[in-house]
PDB file of C-alpha atoms and ligand atoms in Angstrom:
ATOM      1  CA  UNK A 134     -29.847  27.892  50.389  1.00  0.00           C
ATOM      2  CA  UNK A 135     -28.314  30.932  48.765  1.00  0.00           C
ATOM      3  CA  UNK A 136     -24.746  31.334  47.140  1.00  0.00           C
ATOM      4  CA  UNK A 137     -24.202  33.948  49.759  1.00  0.00           C
ATOM      5  CA  UNK A 138     -24.215  30.813  52.348  1.00  0.00           C
ATOM      6  CA  UNK A 139     -21.808  28.190  50.547  1.00  0.00           C
ATOM      7  CA  UNK A 140     -19.208  31.417  50.474  1.00  0.00           C
ATOM      8  CA  UNK A 141     -19.482  32.518  54.291  1.00  0.00           C
ATOM      9  CA  UNK A 142     -19.424  28.530  55.086  1.00  0.00           C
ATOM     10  CA  UNK A 143     -16.321  28.106  52.458  1.00  0.00           C
ATOM     11  CA  UNK A 144     -14.626  31.066  54.301  1.00  0.00           C
ATOM     12  CA  UNK A 145     -15.491  29.757  57.971  1.00  0.00           C
ATOM     13  CA  UNK A 146     -14.351  26.236  56.884  1.00  0.00           C
ATOM     14  CA  UNK A 147     -11.049  27.450  55.512  1.00  0.00           C
ATOM     15  CA  UNK A 148     -10.080  30.184  58.037  1.00  0.00           C
ATOM     16  CA  UNK A 149     -11.376  27.567  60.885  1.00  0.00           C
ATOM     17  CA  UNK A 150     -12.534  30.867  62.953  1.00  0.00           C
ATOM     18  CA  UNK A 151     -15.464  33.149  62.581  1.00  0.00           C
ATOM     19  CA  UNK A 152     -13.437  36.306  63.147  1.00  0.00           C
ATOM     20  CA  UNK A 153     -10.834  35.492  60.475  1.00  0.00           C
ATOM     21  CA  UNK A 154     -13.608  34.910  57.886  1.00  0.00           C
ATOM     22  CA  UNK A 155     -15.660  37.808  58.948  1.00  0.00           C
ATOM     23  CA  UNK A 156     -12.334  39.927  57.898  1.00  0.00           C
ATOM     24  CA  UNK A 157     -12.026  37.844  54.894  1.00  0.00           C
ATOM     25  CA  UNK A 158     -15.583  38.632  53.643  1.00  0.00           C
ATOM     26  CA  UNK A 159     -15.582  42.120  55.084  1.00  0.00           C
ATOM     27  CA  UNK A 160     -18.817  41.941  57.178  1.00  0.00           C
ATOM     28  CA  UNK A 161     -19.500  41.641  60.962  1.00  0.00           C
ATOM     29  CA  UNK A 162     -18.937  38.568  62.904  1.00  0.00           C
ATOM     30  CA  UNK A 163     -22.271  38.356  64.346  1.00  0.00           C
ATOM     31  CA  UNK A 164     -24.404  38.221  61.118  1.00  0.00           C
ATOM     32  CA  UNK A 165     -21.808  35.535  59.872  1.00  0.00           C
ATOM     33  CA  UNK A 166     -22.778  33.172  62.976  1.00  0.00           C
ATOM     34  CA  UNK A 167     -26.033  33.799  62.257  1.00  0.00           C
ATOM     35  CA  UNK A 168     -25.846  32.659  58.399  1.00  0.00           C
ATOM     36  CA  UNK A 169     -23.876  29.509  59.308  1.00  0.00           C
ATOM     37  CA  UNK A 170     -26.536  29.099  61.572  1.00  0.00           C
ATOM     38  CA  UNK A 171     -29.344  29.370  59.416  1.00  0.00           C
ATOM     39  CA  UNK A 172     -27.548  27.040  56.797  1.00  0.00           C
ATOM     40  CA  UNK A 173     -27.432  24.524  59.414  1.00  0.00           C
ATOM     41  CA  UNK A 174     -31.129  24.914  60.241  1.00  0.00           C
ATOM     42  CA  UNK A 175     -32.146  24.872  56.533  1.00  0.00           C
ATOM     43  CA  UNK A 176     -29.724  21.146  55.852  1.00  0.00           C
ATOM     44  CA  UNK A 177     -30.694  20.163  59.304  1.00  0.00           C
ATOM     45  CA  UNK A 178     -27.202  19.027  60.125  1.00  0.00           C
ATOM     46  CA  UNK A 179     -24.104  20.119  62.009  1.00  0.00           C
ATOM     47  CA  UNK A 180     -21.576  21.598  59.875  1.00  0.00           C
ATOM     48  CA  UNK A 181     -18.758  22.396  62.464  1.00  0.00           C
ATOM     49  CA  UNK A 182     -17.753  20.667  65.816  1.00  0.00           C
ATOM     50  CA  UNK A 183     -18.651  23.945  68.118  1.00  0.00           C
ATOM     51  CA  UNK A 184     -16.577  23.170  71.242  1.00  0.00           C
ATOM     52  CA  UNK A 185     -13.195  22.345  69.135  1.00  0.00           C
ATOM     53  CA  UNK A 186     -10.722  25.379  69.107  1.00  0.00           C
ATOM     54  CA  UNK A 187      -9.741  26.060  66.196  1.00  0.00           C
ATOM     55  CA  UNK A 188     -13.246  25.256  64.789  1.00  0.00           C
ATOM     56  CA  UNK A 189     -13.414  22.031  62.820  1.00  0.00           C
ATOM     57  CA  UNK A 190     -15.687  20.380  60.515  1.00  0.00           C
ATOM     58  CA  UNK A 191     -17.983  17.243  61.055  1.00  0.00           C
ATOM     59  CA  UNK A 192     -17.603  14.800  58.576  1.00  0.00           C
ATOM     60  CA  UNK A 193     -20.877  15.846  56.942  1.00  0.00           C
ATOM     61  CA  UNK A 194     -19.102  19.493  57.172  1.00  0.00           C
ATOM     62  CA  UNK A 195     -16.133  17.987  55.130  1.00  0.00           C
ATOM     63  CA  UNK A 196     -18.567  16.557  52.493  1.00  0.00           C
ATOM     64  CA  UNK A 197     -20.623  19.543  52.122  1.00  0.00           C
ATOM     65  CA  UNK A 198     -17.002  21.714  52.041  1.00  0.00           C
ATOM     66  CA  UNK A 199     -16.053  19.563  49.014  1.00  0.00           C
ATOM     67  CA  UNK A 200     -18.958  20.040  47.199  1.00  0.00           C
ATOM     68  CA  UNK A 201     -19.356  23.775  48.085  1.00  0.00           C
ATOM     69  CA  UNK A 202     -16.280  24.610  46.703  1.00  0.00           C
ATOM     70  CA  UNK A 203     -16.772  22.994  43.339  1.00  0.00           C
ATOM     71  CA  UNK A 204     -19.901  24.791  43.108  1.00  0.00           C
ATOM     72  CA  UNK A 205     -18.589  28.109  43.959  1.00  0.00           C
ATOM     73  CA  UNK A 206     -15.402  27.357  41.080  1.00  0.00           C
ATOM     74  CA  UNK A 207     -18.576  26.557  38.513  1.00  0.00           C
ATOM     75  CA  UNK A 208     -20.278  29.566  39.308  1.00  0.00           C
ATOM     76  CA  UNK A 209     -17.213  31.649  38.805  1.00  0.00           C
ATOM     77  CA  UNK A 210     -16.454  29.879  35.351  1.00  0.00           C
ATOM     78  CA  UNK A 211     -20.024  30.519  34.635  1.00  0.00           C
ATOM     79  CA  UNK A 212     -19.960  34.322  35.159  1.00  0.00           C
ATOM     80  CA  UNK A 213     -16.524  34.993  33.511  1.00  0.00           C
ATOM     81  CA  UNK A 214     -17.762  32.589  30.339  1.00  0.00           C
ATOM     82  CA  UNK A 215     -20.962  34.356  30.014  1.00  0.00           C
ATOM     83  CA  UNK A 216     -19.047  37.583  30.174  1.00  0.00           C
ATOM     84  CA  UNK A 217     -16.883  36.689  27.289  1.00  0.00           C
ATOM     85  CA  UNK A 218     -19.728  35.154  25.258  1.00  0.00           C
ATOM     86  CA  UNK A 219     -21.391  38.459  25.612  1.00  0.00           C
ATOM     87  CA  UNK A 220     -18.346  40.460  24.339  1.00  0.00           C
ATOM     88  CA  UNK A 221     -17.293  38.158  21.412  1.00  0.00           C
ATOM     89  CA  UNK A 222     -19.517  39.334  18.439  1.00  0.00           C
ATOM     90  CA  UNK A 223     -17.517  37.155  15.823  1.00  0.00           C
ATOM     91  CA  UNK A 224     -15.449  34.316  15.147  1.00  0.00           C
ATOM     92  CA  UNK A 225     -13.061  33.937  12.581  1.00  0.00           C
ATOM     93  CA  UNK A 226     -11.175  30.398  11.898  1.00  0.00           C
ATOM     94  CA  UNK A 227      -7.791  30.229  10.140  1.00  0.00           C
ATOM     95  CA  UNK A 228      -6.359  27.171   8.569  1.00  0.00           C
ATOM     96  CA  UNK A 229      -2.643  27.338   7.809  1.00  0.00           C
ATOM     97  CA  UNK A 230       0.379  24.967   6.346  1.00  0.00           C
ATOM     98  CA  UNK A 231       2.828  24.242   9.158  1.00  0.00           C
ATOM     99  CA  UNK A 232       5.612  25.848   7.422  1.00  0.00           C
ATOM    100  CA  UNK A 233       3.671  29.548   7.291  1.00  0.00           C
ATOM    101  CA  UNK A 234       4.748  29.410  11.229  1.00  0.00           C
ATOM    102  CA  UNK A 235       8.452  30.323  10.546  1.00  0.00           C
ATOM    103  CA  UNK A 236       7.250  33.198   8.700  1.00  0.00           C
ATOM    104  CA  UNK A 237       4.911  35.848   9.391  1.00  0.00           C
ATOM    105  CA  UNK A 238       2.090  34.078  10.481  1.00  0.00           C
ATOM    106  CA  UNK A 239       2.307  34.669  14.516  1.00  0.00           C
ATOM    107  CA  UNK A 240       2.760  38.063  14.254  1.00  0.00           C
ATOM    108  CA  UNK A 241      -0.141  38.332  12.040  1.00  0.00           C
ATOM    109  CA  UNK A 242      -2.460  36.764  14.394  1.00  0.00           C
ATOM    110  CA  UNK A 243      -0.943  38.663  17.227  1.00  0.00           C
ATOM    111  CA  UNK A 244      -1.596  41.595  15.881  1.00  0.00           C
ATOM    112  CA  UNK A 245      -5.084  40.857  14.561  1.00  0.00           C
ATOM    113  CA  UNK A 246      -6.001  39.494  18.252  1.00  0.00           C
ATOM    114  CA  UNK A 247      -4.514  43.011  19.633  1.00  0.00           C
ATOM    115  CA  UNK A 248      -6.936  44.857  17.047  1.00  0.00           C
ATOM    116  CA  UNK A 249     -10.013  42.896  17.233  1.00  0.00           C
ATOM    117  CA  UNK A 250     -10.421  41.797  20.849  1.00  0.00           C
ATOM    118  CA  UNK A 251     -14.360  41.056  20.315  1.00  0.00           C
ATOM    119  CA  UNK A 252     -13.316  38.341  17.573  1.00  0.00           C
ATOM    120  CA  UNK A 253     -12.854  34.794  18.722  1.00  0.00           C
ATOM    121  CA  UNK A 254      -9.759  33.494  16.561  1.00  0.00           C
ATOM    122  CA  UNK A 255      -8.759  29.963  16.027  1.00  0.00           C
ATOM    123  CA  UNK A 256      -5.916  28.292  14.666  1.00  0.00           C
ATOM    124  CA  UNK A 257      -6.023  24.890  12.663  1.00  0.00           C
ATOM    125  CA  UNK A 258      -3.184  23.377  10.998  1.00  0.00           C
ATOM    126  CA  UNK A 259      -3.798  21.613   7.873  1.00  0.00           C
ATOM    127  CA  UNK A 260      -2.602  21.245   4.437  1.00  0.00           C
ATOM    128  CA  UNK A 261      -3.618  23.568   1.300  1.00  0.00           C
ATOM    129  CA  UNK A 262      -5.999  21.095  -0.205  1.00  0.00           C
ATOM    130  CA  UNK A 263      -7.922  20.460   3.461  1.00  0.00           C
ATOM    131  CA  UNK A 264      -8.065  24.298   3.570  1.00  0.00           C
ATOM    132  CA  UNK A 265      -9.832  24.371   0.388  1.00  0.00           C
ATOM    133  CA  UNK A 266     -12.307  21.824   1.686  1.00  0.00           C
ATOM    134  CA  UNK A 267     -12.595  23.349   5.170  1.00  0.00           C
ATOM    135  CA  UNK A 268     -13.431  26.682   3.408  1.00  0.00           C
ATOM    136  CA  UNK A 269     -16.072  25.014   1.381  1.00  0.00           C
ATOM    137  CA  UNK A 270     -17.774  23.212   4.080  1.00  0.00           C
ATOM    138  CA  UNK A 271     -17.246  26.544   6.309  1.00  0.00           C
ATOM    139  CA  UNK A 272     -15.132  24.542   8.878  1.00  0.00           C
ATOM    140  CA  UNK A 273     -12.405  27.480   8.591  1.00  0.00           C
ATOM    141  CA  UNK A 274     -13.002  31.568   6.866  1.00  0.00           C
ATOM    142  CA  UNK A 275      -9.659  31.864   5.677  1.00  0.00           C
ATOM    143  CA  UNK A 276      -6.474  29.601   4.571  1.00  0.00           C
ATOM    144  CA  UNK A 277      -2.644  30.327   4.347  1.00  0.00           C
ATOM    145  CA  UNK A 278      -1.117  27.730   2.015  1.00  0.00           C
ATOM    146  CA  UNK A 279       1.486  27.448  -0.554  1.00  0.00           C
ATOM    147  CA  UNK A 280      -0.360  25.457  -3.432  1.00  0.00           C
ATOM    148  CA  UNK A 281      -1.690  27.341  -6.342  1.00  0.00           C
ATOM    149  CA  UNK A 282      -4.750  25.338  -6.654  1.00  0.00           C
ATOM    150  CA  UNK A 283      -7.818  27.003  -8.893  1.00  0.00           C
ATOM    151  CA  UNK A 284     -11.191  26.483  -7.716  1.00  0.00           C
ATOM    152  CA  UNK A 285     -14.256  28.261  -8.648  1.00  0.00           C
ATOM    153  CA  UNK A 286     -15.569  28.880  -5.174  1.00  0.00           C
ATOM    154  CA  UNK A 287     -12.175  29.979  -3.858  1.00  0.00           C
ATOM    155  CA  UNK A 288     -10.702  33.091  -3.954  1.00  0.00           C
ATOM    156  CA  UNK A 289      -6.876  33.120  -3.578  1.00  0.00           C
ATOM    157  CA  UNK A 290      -4.432  36.337  -2.845  1.00  0.00           C
ATOM    158  CA  UNK A 291      -0.678  35.223  -3.629  1.00  0.00           C
ATOM    159  CA  UNK A 292       0.843  37.448  -0.500  1.00  0.00           C
ATOM    160  CA  UNK A 293       4.284  36.944  -1.523  1.00  0.00           C
ATOM    161  CA  UNK A 294       6.749  34.152  -3.197  1.00  0.00           C
ATOM    162  CA  UNK A 295       9.030  33.187  -0.571  1.00  0.00           C
ATOM    163  CA  UNK A 296      12.610  32.181  -1.571  1.00  0.00           C
ATOM    164  CA  UNK A 297      14.110  28.800  -1.273  1.00  0.00           C
ATOM    165  CA  UNK A 298      17.298  28.348   0.463  1.00  0.00           C
ATOM    166  CA  UNK A 299      19.608  25.259   1.235  1.00  0.00           C
ATOM    167  CA  UNK A 300      19.922  23.752   4.815  1.00  0.00           C
ATOM    168  CA  UNK A 301      22.910  22.069   5.283  1.00  0.00           C
ATOM    169  CA  UNK A 302      24.899  19.984   7.906  1.00  0.00           C
ATOM    170  CA  UNK A 303      27.705  22.266   9.679  1.00  0.00           C
ATOM    171  CA  UNK A 304      30.619  21.551   7.983  1.00  0.00           C
ATOM    172  CA  UNK A 305      29.346  20.321   5.099  1.00  0.00           C
ATOM    173  CA  UNK A 306      32.016  20.938   2.091  1.00  0.00           C
ATOM    174  CA  UNK A 307      29.079  22.710  -0.151  1.00  0.00           C
ATOM    175  CA  UNK A 308      29.309  25.502   2.976  1.00  0.00           C
ATOM    176  CA  UNK A 309      32.703  26.710   1.283  1.00  0.00           C
ATOM    177  CA  UNK A 310      32.168  25.787  -2.229  1.00  0.00           C
ATOM    178  CA  UNK A 311      30.652  29.446  -2.928  1.00  0.00           C
ATOM    179  CA  UNK A 312      28.653  31.926  -1.535  1.00  0.00           C
ATOM    180  CA  UNK A 313      25.536  30.932  -3.775  1.00  0.00           C
ATOM    181  CA  UNK A 314      24.449  27.651  -4.638  1.00  0.00           C
ATOM    182  CA  UNK A 315      22.493  26.045  -7.350  1.00  0.00           C
ATOM    183  CA  UNK A 316      20.603  23.096  -7.624  1.00  0.00           C
ATOM    184  CA  UNK A 317      23.398  21.483 -10.203  1.00  0.00           C
ATOM    185  CA  UNK A 318      25.384  21.529  -6.940  1.00  0.00           C
ATOM    186  CA  UNK A 319      23.281  19.612  -5.061  1.00  0.00           C
ATOM    187  CA  UNK A 320      22.782  16.436  -7.228  1.00  0.00           C
ATOM    188  CA  UNK A 321      24.905  14.156  -5.525  1.00  0.00           C
ATOM    189  CA  UNK A 322      23.273  14.744  -2.018  1.00  0.00           C
ATOM    190  CA  UNK A 323      20.597  12.857  -0.653  1.00  0.00           C
ATOM    191  CA  UNK A 324      17.323  15.384  -0.689  1.00  0.00           C
ATOM    192  CA  UNK A 325      15.469  15.287   2.685  1.00  0.00           C
ATOM    193  CA  UNK A 326      11.870  16.702   1.671  1.00  0.00           C
ATOM    194  CA  UNK A 327       8.603  17.495   3.565  1.00  0.00           C
ATOM    195  CA  UNK A 328       5.923  17.056   4.285  1.00  0.00           C
ATOM    196  CA  UNK A 329       5.851  13.382   3.152  1.00  0.00           C
ATOM    197  CA  UNK A 330       1.883  13.366   3.048  1.00  0.00           C
ATOM    198  CA  UNK A 331      -0.522  14.853   1.866  1.00  0.00           C
ATOM    199  CA  UNK A 332       0.357  15.715  -1.323  1.00  0.00           C
ATOM    200  CA  UNK A 333       0.435  17.673  -3.524  1.00  0.00           C
ATOM    201  CA  UNK A 334       2.747  19.783  -0.886  1.00  0.00           C
ATOM    202  CA  UNK A 335       5.660  21.842  -0.516  1.00  0.00           C
ATOM    203  CA  UNK A 336       7.701  18.556  -1.407  1.00  0.00           C
ATOM    204  CA  UNK A 337       6.439  18.897  -4.667  1.00  0.00           C
ATOM    205  CA  UNK A 338       7.336  22.327  -5.588  1.00  0.00           C
ATOM    206  CA  UNK A 339      10.812  21.348  -4.542  1.00  0.00           C
ATOM    207  CA  UNK A 340      10.864  18.198  -6.658  1.00  0.00           C
ATOM    208  CA  UNK A 341       9.313  20.123  -9.393  1.00  0.00           C
ATOM    209  CA  UNK A 342      12.236  22.776  -9.050  1.00  0.00           C
ATOM    210  CA  UNK A 343      14.957  19.809 -10.051  1.00  0.00           C
ATOM    211  CA  UNK A 344      12.695  17.926 -12.428  1.00  0.00           C
ATOM    212  CA  UNK A 345      12.349  21.268 -14.437  1.00  0.00           C
ATOM    213  CA  UNK A 346      15.909  21.992 -14.806  1.00  0.00           C
ATOM    214  CA  UNK A 347      16.516  18.064 -15.791  1.00  0.00           C
ATOM    215  CA  UNK A 348      18.170  17.360 -12.620  1.00  0.00           C
ATOM    216  CA  UNK A 349      17.767  14.203 -10.029  1.00  0.00           C
ATOM    217  CA  UNK A 350      18.982  14.068  -6.885  1.00  0.00           C
ATOM    218  CA  UNK A 351      21.317  10.955  -5.724  1.00  0.00           C
ATOM    219  CA  UNK A 352      18.404   9.880  -3.219  1.00  0.00           C
ATOM    220  CA  UNK A 353      15.086  11.320  -1.893  1.00  0.00           C
ATOM    221  CA  UNK A 354      14.484  11.255   1.787  1.00  0.00           C
ATOM    222  CA  UNK A 355      10.599  12.066   2.741  1.00  0.00           C
ATOM    223  CA  UNK A 356       9.698  13.100   5.983  1.00  0.00           C
ATOM    224  CA  UNK A 357       6.549  14.432   7.946  1.00  0.00           C
ATOM    225  CA  UNK A 358       7.720  18.159   8.605  1.00  0.00           C
ATOM    226  CA  UNK A 359      10.481  20.770   8.192  1.00  0.00           C
ATOM    227  CA  UNK A 360      11.329  20.250  11.777  1.00  0.00           C
ATOM    228  CA  UNK A 361      12.350  16.664  11.111  1.00  0.00           C
ATOM    229  CA  UNK A 362      13.780  17.422   7.878  1.00  0.00           C
ATOM    230  CA  UNK A 363      16.209  19.797   9.854  1.00  0.00           C
ATOM    231  CA  UNK A 364      17.083  17.304  12.541  1.00  0.00           C
ATOM    232  CA  UNK A 365      18.259  14.907   9.798  1.00  0.00           C
ATOM    233  CA  UNK A 366      20.246  17.922   7.931  1.00  0.00           C
ATOM    234  CA  UNK A 367      21.794  18.325  11.316  1.00  0.00           C
ATOM    235  CA  UNK A 368      22.689  14.353  11.684  1.00  0.00           C
ATOM    236  CA  UNK A 369      24.283  14.671   8.392  1.00  0.00           C
ATOM    237  CA  UNK A 370      21.503  12.388   6.819  1.00  0.00           C
ATOM    238  CA  UNK A 371      21.384  15.123   3.557  1.00  0.00           C
ATOM    239  CA  UNK A 372      20.370  18.308   2.789  1.00  0.00           C
ATOM    240  CA  UNK A 373      16.981  20.235   2.742  1.00  0.00           C
ATOM    241  CA  UNK A 374      15.444  22.869   0.586  1.00  0.00           C
ATOM    242  CA  UNK A 375      13.546  25.060   2.972  1.00  0.00           C
ATOM    243  CA  UNK A 376      11.581  28.440   2.756  1.00  0.00           C
ATOM    244  CA  UNK A 377      13.649  31.304   3.823  1.00  0.00           C
ATOM    245  CA  UNK A 378      11.912  31.993   7.265  1.00  0.00           C
ATOM    246  CA  UNK A 379      12.796  28.980   7.903  1.00  0.00           C
ATOM    247  CA  UNK A 380      16.142  30.772   8.541  1.00  0.00           C
ATOM    248  CA  UNK A 381      14.974  31.792  11.951  1.00  0.00           C
ATOM    249  CA  UNK A 382      14.848  28.390  13.350  1.00  0.00           C
ATOM    250  CA  UNK A 383      18.427  29.075  14.697  1.00  0.00           C
ATOM    251  CA  UNK A 384      20.455  25.918  15.166  1.00  0.00           C
ATOM    252  CA  UNK A 385      24.063  25.375  15.741  1.00  0.00           C
ATOM    253  CA  UNK A 386      24.379  22.358  13.645  1.00  0.00           C
ATOM    254  CA  UNK A 387      22.499  23.550  10.608  1.00  0.00           C
ATOM    255  CA  UNK A 388      23.696  26.056   8.062  1.00  0.00           C
ATOM    256  CA  UNK A 389      22.054  27.903   5.466  1.00  0.00           C
ATOM    257  CA  UNK A 390      23.291  28.903   1.872  1.00  0.00           C
ATOM    258  CA  UNK A 391      21.478  31.086  -0.677  1.00  0.00           C
ATOM    259  CA  UNK A 392      20.052  29.421  -4.235  1.00  0.00           C
ATOM    260  CA  UNK A 393      21.411  31.421  -6.980  1.00  0.00           C
ATOM    261  CA  UNK A 394      18.034  31.367  -9.078  1.00  0.00           C
ATOM    262  CA  UNK A 395      15.414  33.833  -8.510  1.00  0.00           C
ATOM    263  CA  UNK A 396      12.498  31.819  -9.692  1.00  0.00           C
ATOM    264  CA  UNK A 397      13.234  29.350  -6.763  1.00  0.00           C
ATOM    265  CA  UNK A 398      10.334  30.311  -4.811  1.00  0.00           C
ATOM    266  CA  UNK A 399       7.492  28.953  -2.678  1.00  0.00           C
ATOM    267  CA  UNK A 400       4.007  31.461  -2.594  1.00  0.00           C
ATOM    268  CA  UNK A 401       2.264  32.098   0.584  1.00  0.00           C
ATOM    269  CA  UNK A 402      -1.682  32.241  -0.354  1.00  0.00           C
ATOM    270  CA  UNK A 403      -4.560  33.257   1.288  1.00  0.00           C
ATOM    271  CA  UNK A 404      -7.514  31.469   0.278  1.00  0.00           C
ATOM    272  CA  UNK A 405     -11.381  32.504   1.001  1.00  0.00           C
ATOM    273  CA  UNK A 406     -14.530  31.732  -0.056  1.00  0.00           C
ATOM    274  CA  UNK A 407     -15.247  33.575  -3.178  1.00  0.00           C
ATOM    275  CA  UNK A 408     -18.321  35.212  -1.833  1.00  0.00           C
ATOM    276  CA  UNK A 409     -17.031  36.109   1.444  1.00  0.00           C
ATOM    277  CA  UNK A 410     -16.921  39.605   1.713  1.00  0.00           C
ATOM    278  CA  UNK A 411     -16.387  40.087   5.466  1.00  0.00           C
ATOM    279  CA  UNK A 412     -14.677  43.312   7.032  1.00  0.00           C
ATOM    280  CA  UNK A 413     -12.748  40.831   9.359  1.00  0.00           C
ATOM    281  CA  UNK A 414     -11.056  39.258   6.574  1.00  0.00           C
ATOM    282  CA  UNK A 415     -10.386  42.875   4.401  1.00  0.00           C
ATOM    283  CA  UNK A 416      -8.846  43.990   7.571  1.00  0.00           C
ATOM    284  CA  UNK A 417      -6.552  40.791   8.131  1.00  0.00           C
ATOM    285  CA  UNK A 418      -5.315  41.421   4.462  1.00  0.00           C
ATOM    286  CA  UNK A 419      -4.566  45.047   5.024  1.00  0.00           C
ATOM    287  CA  UNK A 420      -2.984  44.254   8.487  1.00  0.00           C
ATOM    288  CA  UNK A 421      -0.523  41.673   6.326  1.00  0.00           C
ATOM    289  CA  UNK A 422       0.265  44.150   3.818  1.00  0.00           C
ATOM    290  CA  UNK A 423       0.944  46.608   6.790  1.00  0.00           C
ATOM    291  CA  UNK A 424       3.267  44.239   8.446  1.00  0.00           C
ATOM    292  CA  UNK A 425       5.198  43.650   4.895  1.00  0.00           C
ATOM    293  CA  UNK A 426       6.059  47.096   4.698  1.00  0.00           C
ATOM    294  CA  UNK A 427       6.981  47.481   8.265  1.00  0.00           C
ATOM    295  CA  UNK A 428       9.000  44.672   7.775  1.00  0.00           C
ATOM    296  CA  UNK A 429      10.442  45.593   4.775  1.00  0.00           C
ATOM    297  CA  UNK A 430       9.669  42.262   3.185  1.00  0.00           C
ATOM    298  CA  UNK A 431       9.120  41.843  -0.322  1.00  0.00           C
ATOM    299  CA  UNK A 432       5.475  41.060  -1.656  1.00  0.00           C
ATOM    300  CA  UNK A 433       2.905  40.582  -4.535  1.00  0.00           C
ATOM    301  CA  UNK A 434       1.387  43.940  -5.091  1.00  0.00           C
ATOM    302  CA  UNK A 435      -2.099  43.665  -4.669  1.00  0.00           C
ATOM    303  CA  UNK A 436      -4.077  43.012  -7.982  1.00  0.00           C
ATOM    304  CA  UNK A 437      -6.717  45.981  -9.181  1.00  0.00           C
ATOM    305  CA  UNK A 438      -9.593  43.126  -8.972  1.00  0.00           C
ATOM    306  CA  UNK A 439      -8.215  42.784  -5.041  1.00  0.00           C
ATOM    307  CA  UNK A 440      -8.009  46.558  -4.779  1.00  0.00           C
ATOM    308  CA  UNK A 441     -11.784  47.151  -6.292  1.00  0.00           C
ATOM    309  CA  UNK A 442     -13.000  44.279  -3.543  1.00  0.00           C
ATOM    310  CA  UNK A 443     -11.484  45.757  -0.687  1.00  0.00           C
TER     311      UNK A 443
HETATM  312  C1  BEZ B 706       4.033  35.035   5.615  1.00  0.00           C
HETATM  313  O1  BEZ B 706       5.039  34.787   6.061  1.00  0.00           O
HETATM  314  O2  BEZ B 706       4.267  36.052   4.540  1.00  0.00           O
HETATM  315  C2  BEZ B 706       3.038  34.766   6.013  1.00  0.00           C
HETATM  316  C3  BEZ B 706       2.634  33.703   6.702  1.00  0.00           C
HETATM  317  C4  BEZ B 706       1.236  33.199   7.105  1.00  0.00           C
HETATM  318  C5  BEZ B 706       0.282  33.981   6.582  1.00  0.00           C
HETATM  319  C6  BEZ B 706       0.468  35.092   5.908  1.00  0.00           C
HETATM  320  C7  BEZ B 706       1.716  35.447   5.525  1.00  0.00           C
END
């Protein structure tokens, strides 16, 4: 029995008519009838009730049909997967912290995929510290995080320093107080921070901003992630300090205000294995700078050391 027999059989079973099945298969009817007969002889069973019009499957035919369909589907899958494996030359695993999804990450990934169709790209959400471990273990090839962590085996490139802004419930008195707020203006509020764990995280950058200015918010409320923090802000539970790209998450029930201090920023850091000089990573970095130029986004200029490597 060959795959051709299964294809012919499935066509006849589905069309319930030899003429229509032959048309669907683009062959003449007599050879199709011969192939089905041959199949029945090989199996030693009858698959169709020949006298019924339209054609009907016997119980054995029904059993054979359900398995033949599965086998043909598996064959098609095997064909397409083999083609893919044959065309994929390399893979690149990317770790990222959730908040970078509101910035340029989706655009970077889409553009990289378009330009590198033979690179299998996979995305993994993880904290900056987990990215460092995953890089060393070889589980990812590049990480995008926010924590400045020194490690002898990791190369870090600070891509940009993203401004922090304040998210307030719609109609909050601070929205109308002045055009730009200071952290001092926020100390009587409940400060909603994220992510709660693992630490250190963006939450600690926000806490440090208050601590460095000898300020203490009235109450701290820790949440898992930015979406939850914004939901709580919308509910009037408190205010939150978010990276400015979160502004793109337009919500009618939340308003955003700028902060007066330009040093209130959170970095976006690209981390790689120190000895990894792969062309894909070099091209990803170049693509990021190109996108910053296109979108007129302020970035940290590449250092001489970085330039020497790329
Ligand atoms: C950005 O928003 O600048 C960014 C986010 C993720 C990866 C790289 C850059």
